[in-house]
Each structure stands twice: as structure tokens, then as C-alpha cells.
Coordinates of C-alpha atoms in Angstrom, one line a residue:
M32 CA -10.9 43.0 -9.0
S33 CA -8.3 41.5 -6.4
D34 CA -11.9 41.2 -4.0
C35 CA -14.1 39.4 -6.7
G36 CA -12.6 35.6 -5.9
C37 CA -11.8 35.3 -9.7
E38 CA -7.9 33.8 -8.7
F39 CA -9.7 31.6 -5.7
E40 CA -12.9 29.8 -8.0
A41 CA -10.7 29.1 -10.7
R42 CA -8.1 27.2 -8.7
N43 CA -11.2 25.2 -7.4
E44 CA -12.1 24.9 -11.2
A45 CA -8.3 23.8 -12.2
E46 CA -8.7 21.0 -8.7
R47 CA -11.9 19.7 -10.1
R48 CA -10.8 19.1 -13.4
V49 CA -7.4 17.1 -12.2
L50 CA -9.6 15.1 -9.8
I51 CA -12.0 14.1 -11.8
T52 CA -9.5 13.1 -14.4
L53 CA -7.8 11.5 -12.0
M54 CA -10.3 9.7 -10.3
A55 CA -11.3 7.9 -13.7
I56 CA -8.0 7.0 -14.7
N57 CA -8.3 4.8 -11.7
V58 CA -11.4 3.6 -11.7
V59 CA -10.8 1.7 -15.3
M60 CA -7.4 1.1 -13.6
F61 CA -8.6 -1.0 -10.8
V62 CA -11.2 -2.5 -12.5
A63 CA -8.7 -4.0 -15.3
E64 CA -6.3 -4.7 -12.6
F65 CA -7.8 -6.2 -10.2
L66 CA -9.9 -8.6 -12.8
L67 CA -6.4 -9.4 -14.8
G68 CA -4.4 -10.1 -11.2
W69 CA -7.1 -12.7 -10.7
L70 CA -6.9 -14.2 -13.1
G71 CA -3.1 -14.2 -13.1
Q72 CA -3.0 -15.2 -9.4
S73 CA -1.2 -12.2 -9.2
T74 CA -1.4 -10.9 -5.3
G75 CA 1.0 -7.8 -6.3
L76 CA -1.3 -7.0 -8.9
I77 CA -4.6 -7.0 -6.1
A78 CA -2.6 -5.1 -3.8
D79 CA -2.0 -2.6 -6.5
S80 CA -5.3 -2.7 -7.8
L81 CA -6.9 -2.2 -4.6
D82 CA -4.3 1.1 -4.6
M83 CA -6.2 2.3 -7.4
L84 CA -9.7 1.7 -5.9
A85 CA -8.1 3.8 -2.6
D86 CA -6.4 6.6 -4.7
A87 CA -10.2 6.8 -6.7
L88 CA -11.8 7.3 -3.1
V89 CA -9.4 9.7 -2.0
Y90 CA -10.1 11.5 -5.1
A91 CA -13.5 11.8 -4.9
T92 CA -13.6 12.9 -1.8
S93 CA -11.0 15.3 -1.9
L94 CA -13.2 16.6 -5.4
Y95 CA -15.8 17.0 -3.3
A96 CA -13.9 18.8 -0.4
V97 CA -13.0 21.4 -3.1
G98 CA -14.3 24.9 -2.6
R99 CA -15.4 24.0 0.7
A100 CA -14.3 25.6 4.4
A101 CA -10.7 23.8 5.7
S102 CA -13.1 21.4 8.4
I103 CA -14.3 19.7 5.8
K104 CA -11.4 18.9 3.6
H105 CA -9.1 17.9 6.8
T106 CA -12.4 15.6 7.4
T107 CA -12.0 14.1 3.8
A108 CA -8.1 13.7 4.1
R109 CA -8.8 11.9 7.4
L110 CA -11.3 9.8 5.4
S111 CA -8.8 9.1 3.0
G112 CA -6.0 8.1 5.4
W113 CA -8.2 6.1 6.9
L114 CA -9.3 4.1 3.0
Q115 CA -5.8 3.6 3.0
I116 CA -5.5 2.3 6.2
A117 CA -8.2 -0.5 5.8
L118 CA -7.5 -1.4 2.3
A119 CA -4.0 -2.0 3.4
C120 CA -5.2 -4.3 5.6
L121 CA -7.4 -5.9 2.7
V122 CA -4.0 -7.0 0.9
L123 CA -2.3 -7.8 4.1
I124 CA -5.3 -10.6 4.6
D125 CA -4.7 -11.5 0.5
V126 CA -1.0 -12.3 0.7
A127 CA -2.2 -14.5 4.1
R128 CA -4.3 -16.2 2.2
R129 CA -2.5 -16.7 -0.6
G130 CA 1.0 -17.7 1.6
W131 CA -1.2 -20.7 3.2
F132 CA -3.0 -21.8 0.7
G133 CA -0.5 -20.9 -2.5
S134 CA -0.7 -19.7 -6.0
E135 CA 0.7 -19.9 -9.3
P136 CA 1.4 -15.7 -10.7
V137 CA 2.2 -15.9 -13.9
G138 CA 5.7 -13.2 -14.5
A139 CA 4.8 -11.8 -17.9
W140 CA 1.3 -11.4 -17.4
M141 CA 2.3 -9.4 -13.9
I142 CA 5.2 -7.4 -15.7
G143 CA 2.6 -6.5 -18.7
V144 CA -0.3 -5.1 -17.0
A145 CA 2.3 -3.5 -14.0
A146 CA 3.3 -1.6 -16.9
V147 CA 0.4 -0.7 -18.3
A148 CA -0.4 0.8 -14.8
L149 CA 2.4 2.5 -14.4
I150 CA 1.8 5.2 -17.5
A151 CA -1.4 5.6 -16.1
N152 CA 0.0 6.5 -12.9
L153 CA 3.1 8.7 -14.5
T154 CA 0.4 10.3 -16.3
C155 CA -1.7 11.0 -12.9
L156 CA 1.8 12.4 -11.2
W157 CA 2.2 15.0 -13.8
L158 CA -1.7 15.7 -13.3
I159 CA -1.5 16.6 -10.1
R160 CA 2.1 17.9 -9.9
T161 CA 1.2 21.4 -10.0
H162 CA -1.3 21.0 -6.6
R163 CA 1.1 18.7 -4.5
D164 CA 2.3 21.9 -2.3
G165 CA -1.6 23.3 -2.1
E166 CA -4.0 22.7 0.8
V167 CA -4.0 19.0 2.8
H168 CA -6.7 17.3 0.4
M169 CA -4.7 17.9 -2.5
R170 CA -1.6 17.1 -1.1
A171 CA -3.3 13.6 0.2
A172 CA -3.9 13.1 -3.8
W173 CA -0.3 14.0 -4.4
I174 CA 1.0 11.2 -1.8
F175 CA -1.6 8.3 -2.9
S176 CA -0.1 9.0 -6.9
A177 CA 3.5 8.8 -5.9
N178 CA 3.0 5.9 -3.7
D179 CA 1.1 4.3 -7.0
V180 CA 4.4 4.9 -9.0
I181 CA 6.7 3.2 -6.4
A182 CA 3.8 -0.1 -6.3
N183 CA 3.9 -0.2 -10.2
A184 CA 8.1 -0.5 -10.3
G185 CA 7.7 -3.4 -7.8
V186 CA 5.0 -5.3 -8.8
I187 CA 7.1 -5.4 -12.4
L188 CA 10.3 -5.9 -10.6
A189 CA 8.8 -9.2 -8.8
G190 CA 7.0 -10.1 -12.3
V191 CA 10.6 -10.0 -13.3
L192 CA 11.9 -12.2 -10.5
V193 CA 8.9 -14.8 -11.1
L194 CA 9.7 -15.2 -14.3
A195 CA 12.9 -15.8 -13.6
T196 CA 13.2 -17.9 -10.8
G197 CA 9.9 -19.8 -11.5
L198 CA 8.8 -19.5 -7.6
R199 CA 5.9 -17.5 -6.0
W200 CA 7.0 -16.2 -3.4
P201 CA 8.4 -12.8 -5.2
D202 CA 4.8 -11.7 -5.5
L203 CA 4.1 -12.3 -2.3
V204 CA 6.8 -10.4 -1.1
I205 CA 5.9 -7.2 -3.3
G206 CA 2.5 -7.7 -2.2
L207 CA 3.7 -7.5 1.2
I208 CA 5.9 -4.3 0.2
V209 CA 2.8 -2.2 -1.5
A210 CA 0.9 -3.2 1.5
L211 CA 3.4 -1.5 3.8
V212 CA 3.6 1.2 1.5
V213 CA -0.4 2.1 1.4
L214 CA -0.2 1.6 5.2
R215 CA 2.9 4.2 5.0
G216 CA 0.7 6.6 3.3
G217 CA -2.5 6.3 4.8
I218 CA -0.9 7.2 8.8
R219 CA 1.2 9.8 7.0
I220 CA -1.9 11.2 5.4
L221 CA -3.5 11.5 8.6
R222 CA -0.9 13.0 10.2
D223 CA -0.4 15.8 7.7
A224 CA -4.1 16.2 8.3
R225 CA -3.4 16.9 11.9
T226 CA -0.6 19.5 11.7
D227 CA -2.7 21.3 8.9
E228 CA -5.7 21.3 11.6
E229 CA -3.3 22.7 14.4
R230 CA -1.9 25.2 12.4
S231 CA -5.6 26.5 11.3

């Protein structure tokens, strides 16, 4: 029975179920958070929504890699890393644009939306926790989920500061920090994929 591949297939099926759930959560949150961030003129929320989009794309590529050859898993992990880096650059552009042209973020709005996003991301982190030490494509998904929780907490803090001071700078600063966290996550995934490929 040890050669039937049952354990391997069961693990693949478990990975698929988790990734499909994570992808659905992140797609819904991306749409909601982007629209609400745009309406609330919050760079922090827009940055966080793009991070959600990056996550959904990573989960989709990771889903494709489940049960496939190690080379495909390495390729999807690298693609995930580059997606992170590209979206981080988009956020940096938005931070610069709003810093130059101005914005009027709504603190209470930021706190409420980011709190919902935090709950969603904590759910994702809990769902993927058993796969965090798995193969490279699943480790990439874990890194994304962990980064999201940090980003959500940052947006909530920025919302509190905007509400308390009436200034827009906390929103811009947290947008910048989220972008850098996403950028760092992308670089980390690329390094992890390269190291894993060298070992195999």
C-alpha cells in the first residue's frame, strides 16, 4: 500500500482545497478593499488591496503547481515572487502620486475596512498553517499570507493616526511600508525558489 501514491494524492487534494479557498477570499477582498480604498482616498487600503490581488495570483499559480514536477513548482514560485515585486512597484507609484497631488484619507474608513481585511487574512493564515513547511510553492503562499496580516495591522494603525491628527501623512507612510514589505516578500520568495532548486 505504501507504493499506491494514496498519501501523495491526499496531500495534493488538501493543498488544492486550501489554495482554492484562499484564492476566493483574496479575490473578494481585493475588489472590496480597492473600491473602498479608492473612495476613501487611502493609499494604505489601495496598497493592501493590491497585496490581496498579488496573493490571489500567487494562490492561482500555486494551485497550478500542485501535483506537478518540481521544476514547475520552482517556476510558479519565481512567478509569484516577480508578481509581488511588480505590484509593490505599482503601490510605490501610487504613494508618490498621492504624495505629490494630495489626498484626504478617512481614518475611520481605513480602520473599518482594514479590520475586515485582517480577519480575512488571519483566516487565510490559519488555513495554510499546516502547509507552511511544505514544498516551495506552498511556502510562497505562506509568506504572502503572513505579510498580509502585517500590512493590515499597519493600515489600522495608520487609520488611527489619521483620525487622531487629521493629517494624511500616516496613510502615505503606511502605504510606503506595505509596498516595502511586499517587495521584501517577493525577493524572499525568489531566493527561496533558487535555493530549493539548487538543492534538488
